[in-house]
Amino acid sequence: QVQLVESGGGVVQPGRSLRLSCAASGFTFSRNAMHWVRQAPGKGLSWVAFISYRGDIQFYADSVKGRFTISRDSSKNTLYLDMSSLRPEDTAVYYCAREGTGEAFDSWGQGTLVTVST
Amino acid sequence: SYELTQPPSVSVSPGQTAIITCSGDALPKQYAYWYQQKPGQAPVLVIYKDSERPSGIPERFSGSTSGTTVTLTISGVQAEDEADYYCQSPDSSGTFWVFGGGTKLTV
């Protein structure tokens, strides 16, 4: 079955960088576009970034544009999110999600918590 | 920026029908999707392309659309349906995706 497992979260100081990973299994990773979605503590879901199935197209939320970079390595079945110039407001659980049936986010990982704090 | 608007909360008794709405200017041109999220868990897709139900989702979940509003209907609500529900849709250009603020369903 489809499985997405995020890793790389942790506590980081403002202005520093962090890389999140999402290991995919149970499907042909290279055939699906992927997204990152985040959820601040006690808040709702917020879309972060998109990457096409071939990796040649990326889109970003305005709040992270220029600071975050989404990428993928189909040889490793892994999705990445490189985050730089981190701010306290970036504190959230970060989920990777597969764009599947009907362009829905049809599978989600369990999330990884990023805390930006001194 | 584009927004999707949901009521913050809906409360129903077991066996009743819960109706959750989501409004957005681009909804006549873009499909809407609905996700269920229980505390401490990842979201789960319950409706896609306005009204389609993924396999494994109970028939009591249904979706509909009318103009700038999409609706999630849960018929015969059960205690296990208590959760936060989020609508989601791309903007009209299809270059960013938006979630509604979420609706807490209390059973």
mmCIF file of C-alpha atoms in Angstrom:
data_model
loop_
_atom_site.group_PDB
_atom_site.id
_atom_site.type_symbol
_atom_site.label_atom_id
_atom_site.label_comp_id
_atom_site.label_asym_id
_atom_site.label_seq_id
_atom_site.Cartn_x
_atom_site.Cartn_y
_atom_site.Cartn_z
ATOM 1 C CA GLN A 1 0.000 0.000 0.000
ATOM 2 C CA VAL A 2 1.020 3.619 -0.441
ATOM 3 C CA GLN A 3 3.309 4.838 2.299
ATOM 4 C CA LEU A 4 4.859 8.268 2.826
ATOM 5 C CA VAL A 5 7.290 8.763 5.693
ATOM 6 C CA GLU A 6 8.595 12.220 6.546
ATOM 7 C CA SER A 7 11.801 12.886 8.457
ATOM 8 C CA GLY A 8 14.195 15.717 9.224
ATOM 9 C CA GLY A 9 12.113 17.810 11.582
ATOM 10 C CA GLY A 10 13.461 19.259 14.794
ATOM 11 C CA VAL A 11 14.220 22.437 16.682
ATOM 12 C CA VAL A 12 16.136 25.103 14.756
ATOM 13 C CA GLN A 13 17.051 28.702 15.478
ATOM 14 C CA PRO A 14 15.575 31.551 13.440
ATOM 15 C CA GLY A 15 17.552 32.256 10.292
ATOM 16 C CA ARG A 16 18.926 28.731 10.058
ATOM 17 C CA SER A 17 18.200 26.024 7.489
ATOM 18 C CA LEU A 18 16.671 22.551 7.575
ATOM 19 C CA ARG A 19 15.985 19.806 5.039
ATOM 20 C CA LEU A 20 12.899 17.625 5.240
ATOM 21 C CA SER A 21 12.638 14.299 3.440
ATOM 22 C CA CYS A 22 9.641 12.186 2.467
ATOM 23 C CA ALA A 23 10.337 8.551 1.579
ATOM 24 C CA ALA A 24 7.709 7.071 -0.725
ATOM 25 C CA SER A 25 6.839 3.419 -1.236
ATOM 26 C CA GLY A 26 4.004 1.263 -2.517
ATOM 27 C CA PHE A 27 3.529 3.157 -5.782
ATOM 28 C CA THR A 28 5.520 4.367 -8.778
ATOM 29 C CA PHE A 29 6.867 7.587 -7.308
ATOM 30 C CA SER A 30 7.937 9.044 -10.656
ATOM 31 C CA ARG A 31 4.344 9.064 -11.919
ATOM 32 C CA ASN A 32 2.832 11.385 -9.315
ATOM 33 C CA ALA A 33 3.103 15.071 -8.560
ATOM 34 C CA MET A 34 3.775 15.769 -4.894
ATOM 35 C CA HIS A 35 3.037 18.505 -2.373
ATOM 36 C CA TRP A 36 4.149 19.744 1.016
ATOM 37 C CA VAL A 37 1.430 20.961 3.388
ATOM 38 C CA ARG A 38 1.969 22.341 6.884
ATOM 39 C CA GLN A 39 -0.106 22.828 9.994
ATOM 40 C CA ALA A 40 0.900 25.264 12.724
ATOM 41 C CA PRO A 41 0.071 24.150 16.273
ATOM 42 C CA GLY A 42 -3.676 24.359 16.816
ATOM 43 C CA LYS A 43 -4.242 25.822 13.357
ATOM 44 C CA GLY A 44 -5.567 24.653 10.003
ATOM 45 C CA LEU A 45 -3.870 23.154 6.980
ATOM 46 C CA SER A 46 -1.761 25.392 4.743
ATOM 47 C CA TRP A 47 -0.365 24.414 1.354
ATOM 48 C CA VAL A 48 3.385 25.014 1.001
ATOM 49 C CA ALA A 49 4.763 23.721 -2.298
ATOM 50 C CA PHE A 50 4.135 21.576 -5.399
ATOM 51 C CA ILE A 51 6.432 19.658 -7.698
ATOM 52 C CA SER A 52 5.409 17.999 -10.950
ATOM 53 C CA TYR A 53 5.886 14.278 -11.516
ATOM 54 C CA ARG A 54 8.989 14.953 -13.629
ATOM 55 C CA GLY A 55 10.347 17.526 -11.203
ATOM 56 C CA ASP A 56 10.518 20.272 -13.814
ATOM 57 C CA ILE A 57 7.739 22.481 -12.439
ATOM 58 C CA GLN A 58 7.520 23.890 -8.927
ATOM 59 C CA PHE A 59 5.044 26.253 -7.300
ATOM 60 C CA TYR A 60 5.219 27.834 -3.850
ATOM 61 C CA ALA A 61 2.995 29.620 -1.385
ATOM 62 C CA ASP A 62 3.856 33.313 -1.180
ATOM 63 C CA SER A 63 4.849 32.900 2.470
ATOM 64 C CA VAL A 64 7.763 30.588 1.582
ATOM 65 C CA LYS A 65 8.720 31.721 -1.924
ATOM 66 C CA GLY A 66 12.423 32.446 -2.161
ATOM 67 C CA ARG A 67 13.173 30.628 1.115
ATOM 68 C CA PHE A 68 11.967 27.066 0.517
ATOM 69 C CA THR A 69 12.871 24.720 -2.345
ATOM 70 C CA ILE A 70 10.972 21.544 -3.228
ATOM 71 C CA SER A 71 12.790 18.799 -5.120
ATOM 72 C CA ARG A 72 12.601 15.076 -5.768
ATOM 73 C CA ASP A 73 14.916 12.173 -6.495
ATOM 74 C CA SER A 74 13.065 9.420 -8.311
ATOM 75 C CA SER A 75 16.071 7.089 -8.046
ATOM 76 C CA LYS A 76 15.604 7.234 -4.269
ATOM 77 C CA ASN A 77 11.800 7.590 -4.260
ATOM 78 C CA THR A 78 12.233 10.625 -2.067
ATOM 79 C CA LEU A 79 10.726 14.100 -1.921
ATOM 80 C CA TYR A 80 12.588 16.962 -0.262
ATOM 81 C CA LEU A 81 11.879 20.367 1.164
ATOM 82 C CA ASP A 82 14.900 22.592 1.727
ATOM 83 C CA MET A 83 13.999 25.379 4.119
ATOM 84 C CA SER A 84 16.236 28.393 4.696
ATOM 85 C CA SER A 85 15.962 31.707 6.560
ATOM 86 C CA LEU A 86 13.528 30.001 8.894
ATOM 87 C CA ARG A 87 11.162 32.137 10.936
ATOM 88 C CA PRO A 88 9.179 31.403 14.101
ATOM 89 C CA GLU A 89 6.018 31.450 11.984
ATOM 90 C CA ASP A 90 7.350 28.465 10.025
ATOM 91 C CA THR A 91 6.816 26.344 13.139
ATOM 92 C CA ALA A 92 4.432 23.563 12.103
ATOM 93 C CA VAL A 93 3.931 19.909 11.376
ATOM 94 C CA TYR A 94 4.990 19.386 7.769
ATOM 95 C CA TYR A 95 3.177 16.740 5.731
ATOM 96 C CA CYS A 96 4.068 15.398 2.314
ATOM 97 C CA ALA A 97 1.103 14.433 0.172
ATOM 98 C CA ARG A 98 0.708 12.585 -3.091
ATOM 99 C CA GLU A 99 -1.369 14.118 -5.848
ATOM 100 C CA GLY A 100 -3.314 11.152 -7.102
ATOM 101 C CA THR A 101 -6.843 10.294 -8.132
ATOM 102 C CA GLY A 102 -8.603 13.290 -9.645
ATOM 103 C CA GLU A 103 -5.671 15.500 -8.643
ATOM 104 C CA ALA A 104 -6.609 15.031 -4.995
ATOM 105 C CA PHE A 105 -4.115 14.809 -2.176
ATOM 106 C CA ASP A 106 -4.969 11.141 -1.833
ATOM 107 C CA SER A 107 -2.189 9.928 0.455
ATOM 108 C CA TRP A 108 -0.441 11.732 3.302
ATOM 109 C CA GLY A 109 2.518 11.019 5.515
ATOM 110 C CA GLN A 110 2.312 11.153 9.290
ATOM 111 C CA GLY A 111 4.075 14.514 9.421
ATOM 112 C CA THR A 112 7.290 15.848 10.930
ATOM 113 C CA LEU A 113 7.400 18.719 13.419
ATOM 114 C CA VAL A 114 9.592 21.738 12.755
ATOM 115 C CA THR A 115 10.043 24.189 15.617
ATOM 116 C CA VAL A 116 11.785 27.484 14.934
ATOM 117 C CA SER A 117 12.826 29.002 18.227
ATOM 118 C CA THR A 118 15.750 30.480 20.100
ATOM 119 C CA SER B 1 -5.147 36.303 -2.253
ATOM 120 C CA TYR B 2 -7.627 33.501 -2.863
ATOM 121 C CA GLU B 3 -9.585 32.187 0.116
ATOM 122 C CA LEU B 4 -12.021 29.399 0.874
ATOM 123 C CA THR B 5 -14.518 30.123 3.639
ATOM 124 C CA GLN B 6 -15.944 27.466 5.958
ATOM 125 C CA PRO B 7 -18.016 27.746 9.148
ATOM 126 C CA PRO B 8 -15.773 27.227 12.196
ATOM 127 C CA SER B 9 -18.044 24.634 13.763
ATOM 128 C CA VAL B 10 -21.036 22.400 13.155
ATOM 129 C CA SER B 11 -22.771 20.360 15.816
ATOM 130 C CA VAL B 12 -25.218 17.489 15.263
ATOM 131 C CA SER B 13 -26.625 14.562 17.199
ATOM 132 C CA PRO B 14 -25.861 10.981 16.196
ATOM 133 C CA GLY B 15 -28.025 9.847 13.288
ATOM 134 C CA GLN B 16 -28.664 13.372 12.048
ATOM 135 C CA THR B 17 -27.297 14.960 8.881
ATOM 136 C CA ALA B 18 -24.283 17.261 9.031
ATOM 137 C CA ILE B 19 -23.865 19.887 6.324
ATOM 138 C CA ILE B 20 -20.561 21.734 5.933
ATOM 139 C CA THR B 21 -20.215 24.472 3.333
ATOM 140 C CA CYS B 22 -17.191 25.992 1.623
ATOM 141 C CA SER B 23 -17.296 29.161 -0.466
ATOM 142 C CA GLY B 24 -14.755 30.495 -2.940
ATOM 143 C CA ASP B 25 -14.780 32.577 -6.100
ATOM 144 C CA ALA B 26 -12.885 30.009 -8.177
ATOM 145 C CA LEU B 27 -15.058 27.050 -7.230
ATOM 146 C CA PRO B 28 -17.215 27.273 -10.381
ATOM 147 C CA LYS B 29 -14.007 26.736 -12.395
ATOM 148 C CA GLN B 30 -12.016 24.367 -10.183
ATOM 149 C CA TYR B 31 -12.821 21.099 -8.442
ATOM 150 C CA ALA B 32 -13.090 20.967 -4.670
ATOM 151 C CA TYR B 33 -11.788 18.315 -2.324
ATOM 152 C CA TRP B 34 -12.657 17.458 1.280
ATOM 153 C CA TYR B 35 -10.387 16.053 3.980
ATOM 154 C CA GLN B 36 -11.157 14.662 7.425
ATOM 155 C CA GLN B 37 -8.600 15.115 10.192
ATOM 156 C CA LYS B 38 -8.865 13.588 13.635
ATOM 157 C CA PRO B 39 -6.675 14.818 16.527
ATOM 158 C CA GLY B 40 -3.050 13.806 16.178
ATOM 159 C CA GLN B 41 -3.607 12.200 12.780
ATOM 160 C CA ALA B 42 -2.862 13.084 9.181
ATOM 161 C CA PRO B 43 -5.724 14.260 6.967
ATOM 162 C CA VAL B 44 -7.717 11.698 5.005
ATOM 163 C CA LEU B 45 -9.369 12.400 1.654
ATOM 164 C CA VAL B 46 -13.139 11.859 1.851
ATOM 165 C CA ILE B 47 -14.412 13.582 -1.334
ATOM 166 C CA TYR B 48 -12.612 14.489 -4.562
ATOM 167 C CA LYS B 49 -13.663 16.324 -7.720
ATOM 168 C CA ASP B 50 -16.630 17.904 -5.899
ATOM 169 C CA SER B 51 -18.634 14.731 -5.401
ATOM 170 C CA GLU B 52 -16.574 11.586 -5.940
ATOM 171 C CA ARG B 53 -15.960 9.274 -2.995
ATOM 172 C CA PRO B 54 -12.656 7.383 -2.693
ATOM 173 C CA SER B 55 -12.772 3.674 -2.081
ATOM 174 C CA GLY B 56 -13.106 2.856 1.593
ATOM 175 C CA ILE B 57 -15.014 6.030 2.451
ATOM 176 C CA PRO B 58 -18.531 5.269 3.758
ATOM 177 C CA GLU B 59 -21.503 6.094 1.542
ATOM 178 C CA ARG B 60 -22.835 8.498 4.161
ATOM 179 C CA PHE B 61 -20.229 11.002 2.932
ATOM 180 C CA SER B 62 -21.303 12.960 -0.155
ATOM 181 C CA GLY B 63 -20.358 16.175 -1.895
ATOM 182 C CA SER B 64 -22.183 18.652 -4.090
ATOM 183 C CA THR B 65 -21.602 22.001 -5.729
ATOM 184 C CA SER B 66 -23.634 25.044 -6.656
ATOM 185 C CA GLY B 67 -22.005 28.155 -8.020
ATOM 186 C CA THR B 68 -19.336 29.444 -5.657
ATOM 187 C CA THR B 69 -20.258 27.018 -2.863
ATOM 188 C CA VAL B 70 -19.430 23.362 -2.367
ATOM 189 C CA THR B 71 -21.032 21.247 0.330
ATOM 190 C CA LEU B 72 -19.990 18.182 2.283
ATOM 191 C CA THR B 73 -22.958 16.212 3.602
ATOM 192 C CA ILE B 74 -22.641 13.448 6.159
ATOM 193 C CA SER B 75 -25.884 11.505 6.472
ATOM 194 C CA GLY B 76 -26.613 9.462 9.566
ATOM 195 C CA VAL B 77 -23.649 10.923 11.427
ATOM 196 C CA GLN B 78 -21.788 8.557 13.730
ATOM 197 C CA ALA B 79 -19.651 9.370 16.738
ATOM 198 C CA GLU B 80 -16.541 8.361 14.785
ATOM 199 C CA ASP B 81 -17.211 11.190 12.319
ATOM 200 C CA GLU B 82 -16.295 13.784 14.925
ATOM 201 C CA ALA B 83 -13.287 15.527 13.398
ATOM 202 C CA ASP B 84 -12.061 18.637 11.621
ATOM 203 C CA TYR B 85 -13.060 18.884 7.960
ATOM 204 C CA TYR B 86 -11.183 20.951 5.396
ATOM 205 C CA CYS B 87 -12.169 21.893 1.873
ATOM 206 C CA GLN B 88 -9.377 22.479 -0.634
ATOM 207 C CA SER B 89 -9.119 23.690 -4.205
ATOM 208 C CA PRO B 90 -6.606 25.143 -6.609
ATOM 209 C CA ASP B 91 -6.890 28.811 -7.437
ATOM 210 C CA SER B 92 -8.185 29.752 -10.887
ATOM 211 C CA SER B 93 -4.670 29.671 -12.401
ATOM 212 C CA GLY B 94 -3.897 26.248 -10.953
ATOM 213 C CA THR B 95 -0.573 27.433 -9.569
ATOM 214 C CA PHE B 96 -1.372 27.355 -5.892
ATOM 215 C CA TRP B 97 -3.674 25.383 -3.688
ATOM 216 C CA VAL B 98 -5.842 26.707 -0.889
ATOM 217 C CA PHE B 99 -7.412 25.080 2.145
ATOM 218 C CA GLY B 100 -10.443 26.408 3.915
ATOM 219 C CA GLY B 101 -10.037 27.318 7.565
ATOM 220 C CA GLY B 102 -11.578 24.043 8.664
ATOM 221 C CA THR B 103 -14.845 23.104 10.326
ATOM 222 C CA LYS B 104 -14.932 21.274 13.632
ATOM 223 C CA LEU B 105 -17.730 18.723 13.559
ATOM 224 C CA THR B 106 -19.023 17.860 17.011
ATOM 225 C CA VAL B 107 -21.252 14.800 17.364
#
